[in-house]
mmCIF file with all atom_site columns, C-alpha atoms in Angstrom:
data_model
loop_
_atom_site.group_PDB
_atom_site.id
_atom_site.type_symbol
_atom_site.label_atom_id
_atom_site.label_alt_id
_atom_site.label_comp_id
_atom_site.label_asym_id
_atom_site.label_entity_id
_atom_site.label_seq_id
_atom_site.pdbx_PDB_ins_code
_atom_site.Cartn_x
_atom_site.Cartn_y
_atom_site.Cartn_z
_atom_site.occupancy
_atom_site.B_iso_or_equiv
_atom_site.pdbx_formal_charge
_atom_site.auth_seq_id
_atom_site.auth_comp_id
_atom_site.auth_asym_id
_atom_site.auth_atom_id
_atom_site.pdbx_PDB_model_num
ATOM 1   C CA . UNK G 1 1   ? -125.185 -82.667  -60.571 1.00 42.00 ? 1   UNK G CA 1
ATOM 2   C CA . UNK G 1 2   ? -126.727 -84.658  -57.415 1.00 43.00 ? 2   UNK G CA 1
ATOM 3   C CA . UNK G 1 3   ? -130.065 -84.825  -56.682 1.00 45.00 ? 3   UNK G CA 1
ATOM 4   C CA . UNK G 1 4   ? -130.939 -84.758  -52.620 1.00 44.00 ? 4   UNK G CA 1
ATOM 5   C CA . UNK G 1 5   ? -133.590 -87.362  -51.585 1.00 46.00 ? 5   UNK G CA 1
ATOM 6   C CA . UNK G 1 6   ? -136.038 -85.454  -49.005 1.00 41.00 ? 6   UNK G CA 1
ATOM 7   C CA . UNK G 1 7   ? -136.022 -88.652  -47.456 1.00 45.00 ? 7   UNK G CA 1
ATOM 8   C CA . UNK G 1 8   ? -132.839 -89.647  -46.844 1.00 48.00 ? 8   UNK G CA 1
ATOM 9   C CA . UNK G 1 9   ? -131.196 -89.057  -43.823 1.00 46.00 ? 9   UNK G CA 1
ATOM 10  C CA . UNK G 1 10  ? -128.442 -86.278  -43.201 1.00 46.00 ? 10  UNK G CA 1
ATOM 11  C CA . UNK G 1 11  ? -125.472 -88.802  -42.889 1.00 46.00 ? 11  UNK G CA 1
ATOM 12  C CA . UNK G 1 12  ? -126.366 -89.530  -46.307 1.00 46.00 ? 12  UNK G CA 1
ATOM 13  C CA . UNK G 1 13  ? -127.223 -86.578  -47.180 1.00 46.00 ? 13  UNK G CA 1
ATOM 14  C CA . UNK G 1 14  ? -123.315 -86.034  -46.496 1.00 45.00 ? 14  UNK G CA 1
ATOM 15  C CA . UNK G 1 15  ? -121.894 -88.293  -47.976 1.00 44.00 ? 15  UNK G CA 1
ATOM 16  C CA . UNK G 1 16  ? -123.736 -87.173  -51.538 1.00 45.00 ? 16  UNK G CA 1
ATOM 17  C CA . UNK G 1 17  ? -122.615 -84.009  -50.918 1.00 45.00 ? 17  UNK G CA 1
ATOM 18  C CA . UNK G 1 18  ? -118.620 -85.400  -50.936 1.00 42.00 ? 18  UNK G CA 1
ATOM 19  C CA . UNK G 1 19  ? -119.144 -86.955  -54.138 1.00 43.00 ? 19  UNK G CA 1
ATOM 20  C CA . UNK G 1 20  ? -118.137 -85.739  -56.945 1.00 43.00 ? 20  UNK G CA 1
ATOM 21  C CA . UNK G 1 21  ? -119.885 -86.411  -60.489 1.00 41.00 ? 21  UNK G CA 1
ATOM 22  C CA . UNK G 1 22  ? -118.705 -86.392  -63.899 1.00 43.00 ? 22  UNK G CA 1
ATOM 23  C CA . UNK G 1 23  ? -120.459 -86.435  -67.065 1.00 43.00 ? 23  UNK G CA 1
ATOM 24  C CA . UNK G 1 24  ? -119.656 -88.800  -69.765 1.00 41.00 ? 24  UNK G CA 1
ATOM 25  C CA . UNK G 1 25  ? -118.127 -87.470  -72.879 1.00 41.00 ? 25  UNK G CA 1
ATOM 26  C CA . UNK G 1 26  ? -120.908 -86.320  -75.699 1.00 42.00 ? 26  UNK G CA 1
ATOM 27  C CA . UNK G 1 27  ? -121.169 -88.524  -78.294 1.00 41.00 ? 27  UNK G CA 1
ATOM 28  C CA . UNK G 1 28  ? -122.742 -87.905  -81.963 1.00 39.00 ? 28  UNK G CA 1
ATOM 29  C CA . UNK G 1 29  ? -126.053 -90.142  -82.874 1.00 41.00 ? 29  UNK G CA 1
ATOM 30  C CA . UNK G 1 30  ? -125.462 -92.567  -84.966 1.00 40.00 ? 30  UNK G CA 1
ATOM 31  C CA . UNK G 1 31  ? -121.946 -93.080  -84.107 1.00 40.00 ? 31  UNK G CA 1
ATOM 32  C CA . UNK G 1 32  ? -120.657 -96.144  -82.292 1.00 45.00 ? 32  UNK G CA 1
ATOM 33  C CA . UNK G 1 33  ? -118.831 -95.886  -78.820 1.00 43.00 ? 33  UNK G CA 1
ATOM 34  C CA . UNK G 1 34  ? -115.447 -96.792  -78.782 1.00 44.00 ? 34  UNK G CA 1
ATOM 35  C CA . UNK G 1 35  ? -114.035 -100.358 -78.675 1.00 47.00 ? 35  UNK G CA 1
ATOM 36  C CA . UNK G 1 36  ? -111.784 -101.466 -76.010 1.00 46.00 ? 36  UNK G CA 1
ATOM 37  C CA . UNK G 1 37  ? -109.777 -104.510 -77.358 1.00 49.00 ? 37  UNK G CA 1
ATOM 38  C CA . UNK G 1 38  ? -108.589 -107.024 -74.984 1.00 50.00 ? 38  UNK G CA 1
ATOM 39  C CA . UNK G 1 39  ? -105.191 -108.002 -75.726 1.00 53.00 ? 39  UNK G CA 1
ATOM 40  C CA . UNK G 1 40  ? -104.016 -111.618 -74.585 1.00 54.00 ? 40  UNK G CA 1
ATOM 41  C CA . UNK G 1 41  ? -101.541 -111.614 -72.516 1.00 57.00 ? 41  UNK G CA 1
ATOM 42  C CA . UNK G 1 42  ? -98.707  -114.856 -73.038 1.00 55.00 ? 42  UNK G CA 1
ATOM 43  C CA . UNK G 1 43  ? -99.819  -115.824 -69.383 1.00 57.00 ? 43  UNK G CA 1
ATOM 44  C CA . UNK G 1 44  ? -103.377 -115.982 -70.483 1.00 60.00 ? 44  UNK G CA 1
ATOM 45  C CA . UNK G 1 45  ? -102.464 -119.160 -73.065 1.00 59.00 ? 45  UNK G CA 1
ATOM 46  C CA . UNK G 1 46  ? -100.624 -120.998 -70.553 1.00 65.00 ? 46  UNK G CA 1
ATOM 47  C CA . UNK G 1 47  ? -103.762 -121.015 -68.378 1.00 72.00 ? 47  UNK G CA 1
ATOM 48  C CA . UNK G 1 48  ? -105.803 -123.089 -70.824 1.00 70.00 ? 48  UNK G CA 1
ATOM 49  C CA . UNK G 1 49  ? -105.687 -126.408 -72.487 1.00 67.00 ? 49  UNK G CA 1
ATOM 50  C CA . UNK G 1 50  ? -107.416 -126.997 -75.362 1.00 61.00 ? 50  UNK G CA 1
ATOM 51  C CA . UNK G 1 51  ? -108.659 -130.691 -76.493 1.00 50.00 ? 51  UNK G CA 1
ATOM 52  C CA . UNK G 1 52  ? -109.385 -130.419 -80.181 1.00 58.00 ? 52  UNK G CA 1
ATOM 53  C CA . UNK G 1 53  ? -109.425 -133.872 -80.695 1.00 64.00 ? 53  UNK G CA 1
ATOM 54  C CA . UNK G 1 54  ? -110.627 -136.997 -78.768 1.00 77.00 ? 54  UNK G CA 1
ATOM 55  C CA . UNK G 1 55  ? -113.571 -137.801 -76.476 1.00 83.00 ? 55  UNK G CA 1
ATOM 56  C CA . UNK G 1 56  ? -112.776 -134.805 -73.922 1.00 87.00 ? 56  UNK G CA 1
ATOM 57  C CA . UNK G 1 57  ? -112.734 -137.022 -71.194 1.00 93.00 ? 57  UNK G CA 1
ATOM 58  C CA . UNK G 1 58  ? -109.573 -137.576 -69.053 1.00 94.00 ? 58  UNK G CA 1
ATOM 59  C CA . UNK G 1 59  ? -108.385 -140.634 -71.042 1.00 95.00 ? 59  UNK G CA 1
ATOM 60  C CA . UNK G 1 60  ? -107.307 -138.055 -73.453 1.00 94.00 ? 60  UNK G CA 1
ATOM 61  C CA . UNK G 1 61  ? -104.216 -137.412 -71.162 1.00 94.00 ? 61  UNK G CA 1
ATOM 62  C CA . UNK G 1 62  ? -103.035 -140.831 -71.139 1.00 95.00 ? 62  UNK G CA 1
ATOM 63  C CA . UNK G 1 63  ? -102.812 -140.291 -75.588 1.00 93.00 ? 63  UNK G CA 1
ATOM 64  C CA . UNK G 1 64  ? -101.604 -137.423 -75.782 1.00 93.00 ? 64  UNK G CA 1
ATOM 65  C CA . UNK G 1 65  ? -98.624  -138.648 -73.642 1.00 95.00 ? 65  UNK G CA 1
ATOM 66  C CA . UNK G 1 66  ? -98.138  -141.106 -75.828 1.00 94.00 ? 66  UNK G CA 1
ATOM 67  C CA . UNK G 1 67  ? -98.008  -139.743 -78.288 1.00 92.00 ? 67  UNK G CA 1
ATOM 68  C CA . UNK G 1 68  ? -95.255  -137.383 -77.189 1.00 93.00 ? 68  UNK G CA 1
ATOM 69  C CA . UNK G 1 69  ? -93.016  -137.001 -79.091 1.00 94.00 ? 69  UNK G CA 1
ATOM 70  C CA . UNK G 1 70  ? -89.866  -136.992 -77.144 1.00 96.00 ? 70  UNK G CA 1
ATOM 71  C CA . UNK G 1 71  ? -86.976  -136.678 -79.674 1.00 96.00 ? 71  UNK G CA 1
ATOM 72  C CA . UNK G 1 72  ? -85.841  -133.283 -78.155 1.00 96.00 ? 72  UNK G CA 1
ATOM 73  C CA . UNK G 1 73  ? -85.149  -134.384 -75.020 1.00 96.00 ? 73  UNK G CA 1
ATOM 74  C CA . UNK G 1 74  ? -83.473  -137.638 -76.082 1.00 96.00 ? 74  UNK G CA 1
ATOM 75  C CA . UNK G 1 75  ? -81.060  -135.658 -78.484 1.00 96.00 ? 75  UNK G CA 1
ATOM 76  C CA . UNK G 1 76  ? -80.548  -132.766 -75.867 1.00 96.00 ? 76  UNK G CA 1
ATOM 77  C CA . UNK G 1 77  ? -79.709  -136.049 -72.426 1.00 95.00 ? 77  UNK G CA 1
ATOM 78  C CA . UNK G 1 78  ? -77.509  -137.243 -75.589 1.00 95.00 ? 78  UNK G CA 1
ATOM 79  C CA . UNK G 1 79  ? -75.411  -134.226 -75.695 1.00 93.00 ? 79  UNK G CA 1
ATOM 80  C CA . UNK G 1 80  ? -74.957  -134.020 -72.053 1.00 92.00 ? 80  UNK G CA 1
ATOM 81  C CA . UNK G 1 81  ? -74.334  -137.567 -71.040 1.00 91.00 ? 81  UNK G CA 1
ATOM 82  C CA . UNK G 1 82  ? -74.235  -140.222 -73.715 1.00 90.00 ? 82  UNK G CA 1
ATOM 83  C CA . UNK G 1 83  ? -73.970  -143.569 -71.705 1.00 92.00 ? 83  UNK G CA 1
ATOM 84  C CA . UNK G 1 84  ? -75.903  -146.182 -72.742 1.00 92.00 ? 84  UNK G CA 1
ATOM 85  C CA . UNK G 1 85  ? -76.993  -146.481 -68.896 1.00 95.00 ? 85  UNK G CA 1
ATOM 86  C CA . UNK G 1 86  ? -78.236  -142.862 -68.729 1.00 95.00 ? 86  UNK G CA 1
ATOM 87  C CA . UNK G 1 87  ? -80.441  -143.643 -71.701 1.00 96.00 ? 87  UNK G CA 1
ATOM 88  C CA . UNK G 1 88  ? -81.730  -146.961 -70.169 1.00 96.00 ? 88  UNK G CA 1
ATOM 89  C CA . UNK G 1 89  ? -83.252  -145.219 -66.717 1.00 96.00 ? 89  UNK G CA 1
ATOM 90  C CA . UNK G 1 90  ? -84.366  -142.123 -68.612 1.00 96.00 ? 90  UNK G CA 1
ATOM 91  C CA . UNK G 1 91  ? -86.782  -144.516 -70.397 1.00 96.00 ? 91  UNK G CA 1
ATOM 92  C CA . UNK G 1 92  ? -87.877  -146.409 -66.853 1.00 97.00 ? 92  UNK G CA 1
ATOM 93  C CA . UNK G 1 93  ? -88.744  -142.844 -65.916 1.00 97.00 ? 93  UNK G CA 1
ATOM 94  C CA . UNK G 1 94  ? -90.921  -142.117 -68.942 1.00 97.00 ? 94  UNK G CA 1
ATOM 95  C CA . UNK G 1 95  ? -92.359  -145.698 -68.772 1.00 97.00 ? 95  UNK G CA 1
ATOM 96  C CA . UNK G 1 96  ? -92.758  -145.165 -64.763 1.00 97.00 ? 96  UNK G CA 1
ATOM 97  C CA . UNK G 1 97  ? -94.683  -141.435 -65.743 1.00 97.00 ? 97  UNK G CA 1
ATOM 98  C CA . UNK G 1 98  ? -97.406  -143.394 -67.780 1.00 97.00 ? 98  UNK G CA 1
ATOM 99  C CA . UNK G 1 99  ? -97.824  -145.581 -64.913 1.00 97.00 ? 99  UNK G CA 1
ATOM 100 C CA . UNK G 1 100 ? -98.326  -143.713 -62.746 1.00 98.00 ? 100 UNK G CA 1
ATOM 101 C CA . UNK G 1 101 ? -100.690 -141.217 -65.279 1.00 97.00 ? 101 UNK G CA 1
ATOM 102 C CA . UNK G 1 102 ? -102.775 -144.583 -65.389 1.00 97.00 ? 102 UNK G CA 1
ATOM 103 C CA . UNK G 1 103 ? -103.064 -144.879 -61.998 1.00 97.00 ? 103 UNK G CA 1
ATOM 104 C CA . UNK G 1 104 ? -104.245 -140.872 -61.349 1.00 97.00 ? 104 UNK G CA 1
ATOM 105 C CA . UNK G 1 105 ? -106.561 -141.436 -64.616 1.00 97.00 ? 105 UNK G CA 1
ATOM 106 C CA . UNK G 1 106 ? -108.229 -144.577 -63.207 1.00 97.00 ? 106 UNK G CA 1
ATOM 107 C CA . UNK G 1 107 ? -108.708 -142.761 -59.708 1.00 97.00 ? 107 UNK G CA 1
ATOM 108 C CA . UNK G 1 108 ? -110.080 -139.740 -61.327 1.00 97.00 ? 108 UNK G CA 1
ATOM 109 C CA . UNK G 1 109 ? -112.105 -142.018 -63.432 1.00 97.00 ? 109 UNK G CA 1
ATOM 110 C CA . UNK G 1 110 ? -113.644 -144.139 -59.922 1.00 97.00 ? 110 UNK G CA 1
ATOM 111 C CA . UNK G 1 111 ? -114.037 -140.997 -58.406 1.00 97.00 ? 111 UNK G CA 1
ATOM 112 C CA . UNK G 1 112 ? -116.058 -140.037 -60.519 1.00 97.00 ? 112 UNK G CA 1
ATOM 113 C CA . UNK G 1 113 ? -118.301 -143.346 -61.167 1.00 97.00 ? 113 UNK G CA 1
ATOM 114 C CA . UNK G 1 114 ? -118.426 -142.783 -57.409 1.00 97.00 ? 114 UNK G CA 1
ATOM 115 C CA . UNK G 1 115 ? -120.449 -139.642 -57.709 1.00 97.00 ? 115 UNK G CA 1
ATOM 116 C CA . UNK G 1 116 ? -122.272 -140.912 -60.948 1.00 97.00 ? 116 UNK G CA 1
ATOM 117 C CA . UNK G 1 117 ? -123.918 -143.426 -58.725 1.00 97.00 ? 117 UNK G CA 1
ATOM 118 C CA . UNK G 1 118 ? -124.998 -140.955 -56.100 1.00 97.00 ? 118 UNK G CA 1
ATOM 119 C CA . UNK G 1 119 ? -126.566 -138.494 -58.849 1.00 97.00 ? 119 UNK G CA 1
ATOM 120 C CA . UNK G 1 120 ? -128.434 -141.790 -60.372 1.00 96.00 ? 120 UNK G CA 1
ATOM 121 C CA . UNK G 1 121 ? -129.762 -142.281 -56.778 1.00 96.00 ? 121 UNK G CA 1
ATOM 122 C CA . UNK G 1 122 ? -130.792 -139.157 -56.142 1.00 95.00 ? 122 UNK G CA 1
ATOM 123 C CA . UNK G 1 123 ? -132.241 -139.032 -59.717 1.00 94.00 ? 123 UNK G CA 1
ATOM 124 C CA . UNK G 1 124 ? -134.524 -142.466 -59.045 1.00 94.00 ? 124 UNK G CA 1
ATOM 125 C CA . UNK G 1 125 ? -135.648 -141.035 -56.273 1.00 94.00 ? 125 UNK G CA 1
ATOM 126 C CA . UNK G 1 126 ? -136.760 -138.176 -57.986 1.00 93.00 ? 126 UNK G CA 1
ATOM 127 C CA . UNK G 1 127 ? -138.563 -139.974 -60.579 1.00 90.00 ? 127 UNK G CA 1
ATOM 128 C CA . UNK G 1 128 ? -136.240 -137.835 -63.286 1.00 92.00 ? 128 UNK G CA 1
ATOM 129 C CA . UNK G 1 129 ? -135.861 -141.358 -65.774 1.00 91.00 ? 129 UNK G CA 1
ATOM 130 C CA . UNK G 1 130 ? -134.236 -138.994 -68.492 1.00 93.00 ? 130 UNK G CA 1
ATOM 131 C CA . UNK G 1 131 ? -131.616 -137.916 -66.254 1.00 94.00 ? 131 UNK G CA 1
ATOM 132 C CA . UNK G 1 132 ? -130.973 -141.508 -64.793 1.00 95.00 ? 132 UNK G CA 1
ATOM 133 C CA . UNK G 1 133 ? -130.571 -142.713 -68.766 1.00 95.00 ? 133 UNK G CA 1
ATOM 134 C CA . UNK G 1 134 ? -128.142 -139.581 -69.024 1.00 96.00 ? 134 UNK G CA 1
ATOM 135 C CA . UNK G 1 135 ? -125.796 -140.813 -66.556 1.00 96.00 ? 135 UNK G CA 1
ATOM 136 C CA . UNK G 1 136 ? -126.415 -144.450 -66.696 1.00 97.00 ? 136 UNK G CA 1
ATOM 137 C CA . UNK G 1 137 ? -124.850 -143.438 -70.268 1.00 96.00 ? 137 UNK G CA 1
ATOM 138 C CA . UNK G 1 138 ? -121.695 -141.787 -68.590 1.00 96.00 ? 138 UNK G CA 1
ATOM 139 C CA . UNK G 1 139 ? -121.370 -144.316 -66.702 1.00 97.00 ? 139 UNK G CA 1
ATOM 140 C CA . UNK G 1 140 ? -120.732 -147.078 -69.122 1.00 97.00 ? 140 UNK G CA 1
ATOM 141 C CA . UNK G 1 141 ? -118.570 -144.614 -70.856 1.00 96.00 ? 141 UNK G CA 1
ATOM 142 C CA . UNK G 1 142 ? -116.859 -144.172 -67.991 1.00 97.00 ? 142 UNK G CA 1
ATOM 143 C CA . UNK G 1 143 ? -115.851 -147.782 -67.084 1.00 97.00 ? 143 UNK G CA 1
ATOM 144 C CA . UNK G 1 144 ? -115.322 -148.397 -70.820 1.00 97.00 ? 144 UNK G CA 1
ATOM 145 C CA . UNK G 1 145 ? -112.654 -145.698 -70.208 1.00 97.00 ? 145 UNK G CA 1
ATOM 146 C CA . UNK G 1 146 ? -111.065 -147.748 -67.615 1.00 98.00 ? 146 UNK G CA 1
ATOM 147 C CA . UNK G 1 147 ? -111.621 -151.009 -69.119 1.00 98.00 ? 147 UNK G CA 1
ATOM 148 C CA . UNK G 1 148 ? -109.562 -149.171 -71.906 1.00 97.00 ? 148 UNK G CA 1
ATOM 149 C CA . UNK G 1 149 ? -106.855 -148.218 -69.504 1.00 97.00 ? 149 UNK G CA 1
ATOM 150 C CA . UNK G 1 150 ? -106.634 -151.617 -68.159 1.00 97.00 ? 150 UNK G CA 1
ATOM 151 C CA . UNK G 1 151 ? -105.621 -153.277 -71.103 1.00 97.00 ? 151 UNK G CA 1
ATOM 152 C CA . UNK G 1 152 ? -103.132 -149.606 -71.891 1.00 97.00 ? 152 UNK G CA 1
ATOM 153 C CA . UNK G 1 153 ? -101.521 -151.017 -69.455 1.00 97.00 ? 153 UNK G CA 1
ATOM 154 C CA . UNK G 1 154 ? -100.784 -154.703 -69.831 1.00 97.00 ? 154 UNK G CA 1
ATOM 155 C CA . UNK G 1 155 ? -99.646  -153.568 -73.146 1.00 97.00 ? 155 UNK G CA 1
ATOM 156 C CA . UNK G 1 156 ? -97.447  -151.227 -71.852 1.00 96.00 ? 156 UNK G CA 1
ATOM 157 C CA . UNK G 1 157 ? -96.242  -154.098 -69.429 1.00 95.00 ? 157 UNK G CA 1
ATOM 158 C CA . UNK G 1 158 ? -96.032  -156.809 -72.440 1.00 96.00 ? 158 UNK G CA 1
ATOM 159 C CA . UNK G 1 159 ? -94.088  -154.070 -74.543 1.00 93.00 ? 159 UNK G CA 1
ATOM 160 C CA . UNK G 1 160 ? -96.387  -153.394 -77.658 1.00 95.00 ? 160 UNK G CA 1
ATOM 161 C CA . UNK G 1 161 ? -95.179  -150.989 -79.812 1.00 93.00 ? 161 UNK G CA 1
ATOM 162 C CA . UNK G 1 162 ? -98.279  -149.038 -79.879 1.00 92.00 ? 162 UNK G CA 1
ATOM 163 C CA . UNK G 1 163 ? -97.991  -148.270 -75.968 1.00 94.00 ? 163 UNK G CA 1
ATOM 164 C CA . UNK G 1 164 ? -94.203  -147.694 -76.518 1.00 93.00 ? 164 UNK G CA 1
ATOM 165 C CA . UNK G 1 165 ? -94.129  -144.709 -79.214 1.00 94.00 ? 165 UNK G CA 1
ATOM 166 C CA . UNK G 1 166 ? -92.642  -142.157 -76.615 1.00 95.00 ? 166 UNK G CA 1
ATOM 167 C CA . UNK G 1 167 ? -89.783  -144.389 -75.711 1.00 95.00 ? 167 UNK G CA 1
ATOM 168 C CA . UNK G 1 168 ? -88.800  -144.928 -79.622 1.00 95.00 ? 168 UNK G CA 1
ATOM 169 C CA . UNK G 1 169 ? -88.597  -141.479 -79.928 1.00 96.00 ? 169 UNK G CA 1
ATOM 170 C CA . UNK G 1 170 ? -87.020  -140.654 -77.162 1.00 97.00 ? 170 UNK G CA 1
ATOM 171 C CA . UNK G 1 171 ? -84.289  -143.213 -78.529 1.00 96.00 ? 171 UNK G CA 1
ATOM 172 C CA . UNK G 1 172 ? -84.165  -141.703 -82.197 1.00 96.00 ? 172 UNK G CA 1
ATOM 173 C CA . UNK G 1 173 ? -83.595  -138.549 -80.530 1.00 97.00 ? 173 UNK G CA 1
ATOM 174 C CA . UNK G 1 174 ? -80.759  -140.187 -77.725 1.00 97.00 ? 174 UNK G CA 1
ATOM 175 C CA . UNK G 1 175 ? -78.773  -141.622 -81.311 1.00 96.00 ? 175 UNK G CA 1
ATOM 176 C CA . UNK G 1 176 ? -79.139  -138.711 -83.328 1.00 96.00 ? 176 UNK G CA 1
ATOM 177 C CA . UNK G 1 177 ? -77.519  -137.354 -80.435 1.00 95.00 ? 177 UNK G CA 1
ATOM 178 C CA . UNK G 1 178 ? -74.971  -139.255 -79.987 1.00 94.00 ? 178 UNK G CA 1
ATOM 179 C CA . UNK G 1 179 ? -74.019  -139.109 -84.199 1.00 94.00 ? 179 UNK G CA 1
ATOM 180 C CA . UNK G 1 180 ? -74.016  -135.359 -83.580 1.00 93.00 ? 180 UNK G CA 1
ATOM 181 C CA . UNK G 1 181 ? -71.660  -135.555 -80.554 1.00 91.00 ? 181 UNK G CA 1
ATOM 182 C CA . UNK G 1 182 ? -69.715  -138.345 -82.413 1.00 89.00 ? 182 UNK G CA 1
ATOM 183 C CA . UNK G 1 183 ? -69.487  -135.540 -85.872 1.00 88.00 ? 183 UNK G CA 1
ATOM 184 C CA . UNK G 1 184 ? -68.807  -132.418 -83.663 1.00 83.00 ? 184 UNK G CA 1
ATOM 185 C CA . UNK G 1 185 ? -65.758  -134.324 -81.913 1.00 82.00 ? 185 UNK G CA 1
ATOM 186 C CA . UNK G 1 186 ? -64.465  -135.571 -85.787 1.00 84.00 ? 186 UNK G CA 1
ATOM 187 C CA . UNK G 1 187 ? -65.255  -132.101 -87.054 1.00 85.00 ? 187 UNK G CA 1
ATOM 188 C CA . UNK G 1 188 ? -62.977  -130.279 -83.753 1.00 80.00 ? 188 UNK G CA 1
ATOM 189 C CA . UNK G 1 189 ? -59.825  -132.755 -84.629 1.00 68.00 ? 189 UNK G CA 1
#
């Protein structure tokens, strides 16, 4: 039931009047109200990445593709086209995507040593000295981070094998392809 203010004025006085109420179900004391689960949704997980390892910084990219492993895909390009020349620019295009994933790292990475100097500005200025330590702090981590992806990269240019993991398994998974291919033509004849 609605209660009319004396002191409200008649427009509103109308529009309480087209309202309708409803009471909320009675409910025992002592008894807990009912729990409304929220289910998760397969679109929901797809939103969200999750770093469960590593520093949590953007450099954690550049790792993680890496450490790809790419067998699938090199067994799957197999069965479609097995030329040895197929295989050979498919692996200048995953070399080419870390490249380029150290370039967008390292601009992500100035960008933000960029802003890092601004806040340690503003924070001098300020007189906050624990807040200019903070992000002094970041800021070494920061260009330690690119320092780091510097020297990714002239690996990666010099051939190491530790910059090179996605491209060998990419290649395990082009052969095993082909050996399939190779089996499954034997086995048809």
């Amino acid at each position: 039931m609605l209660f009319k203010n004396l002191f409200n004025s008649s427009t509103e006085n109308a529009k309480a009047d087209s309202l309708t109420t409803t009471n909320p179900p009675a409910q025992a004391i002592g008894t807990e109200a009912p729990k409304t689960e929220k289910t998760e949704d397969a679109n929901d997980k797809r939103n969200y990445i999750t770093i469960a390892w590593g520093t949590g910084y953007p450099i954690d990219v550049i790792y993680d593709f890496i450490h790809k492993n790419f067998e699938e895909d090199g067994y799957r390009d197999a069965m479609v086209n097995g030329d040895g020349t197929y295989r050979e620019a498919k692996e200048k295009i995953i070399t080419n995507d870390l490249k380029m994933l150290f370039r967008r790292v390292s601009l992500r990475y100035q960008d933000d040593l960029r802003m890092i100097d601004v806040q340690i500005a503003r924070a001098r200025e300020s007189f906050i000295t624990s807040s200019v330590m903070m992000l002094e702090a970041k800021k070494k981590t920061f260009e330690e981070h690119i320092a780091e992806i510097s020297k990714m990269a002239r690996l990666l240019d010099e051939g190491d094998p530790k910059m090179t993991t996605m491209i060998e398994t990419y290649r395990r998974g082009f052969f095993k392809g082909i050996a399939a291919s190779t089996q499954n033509m034997f086995n048809n004849h």
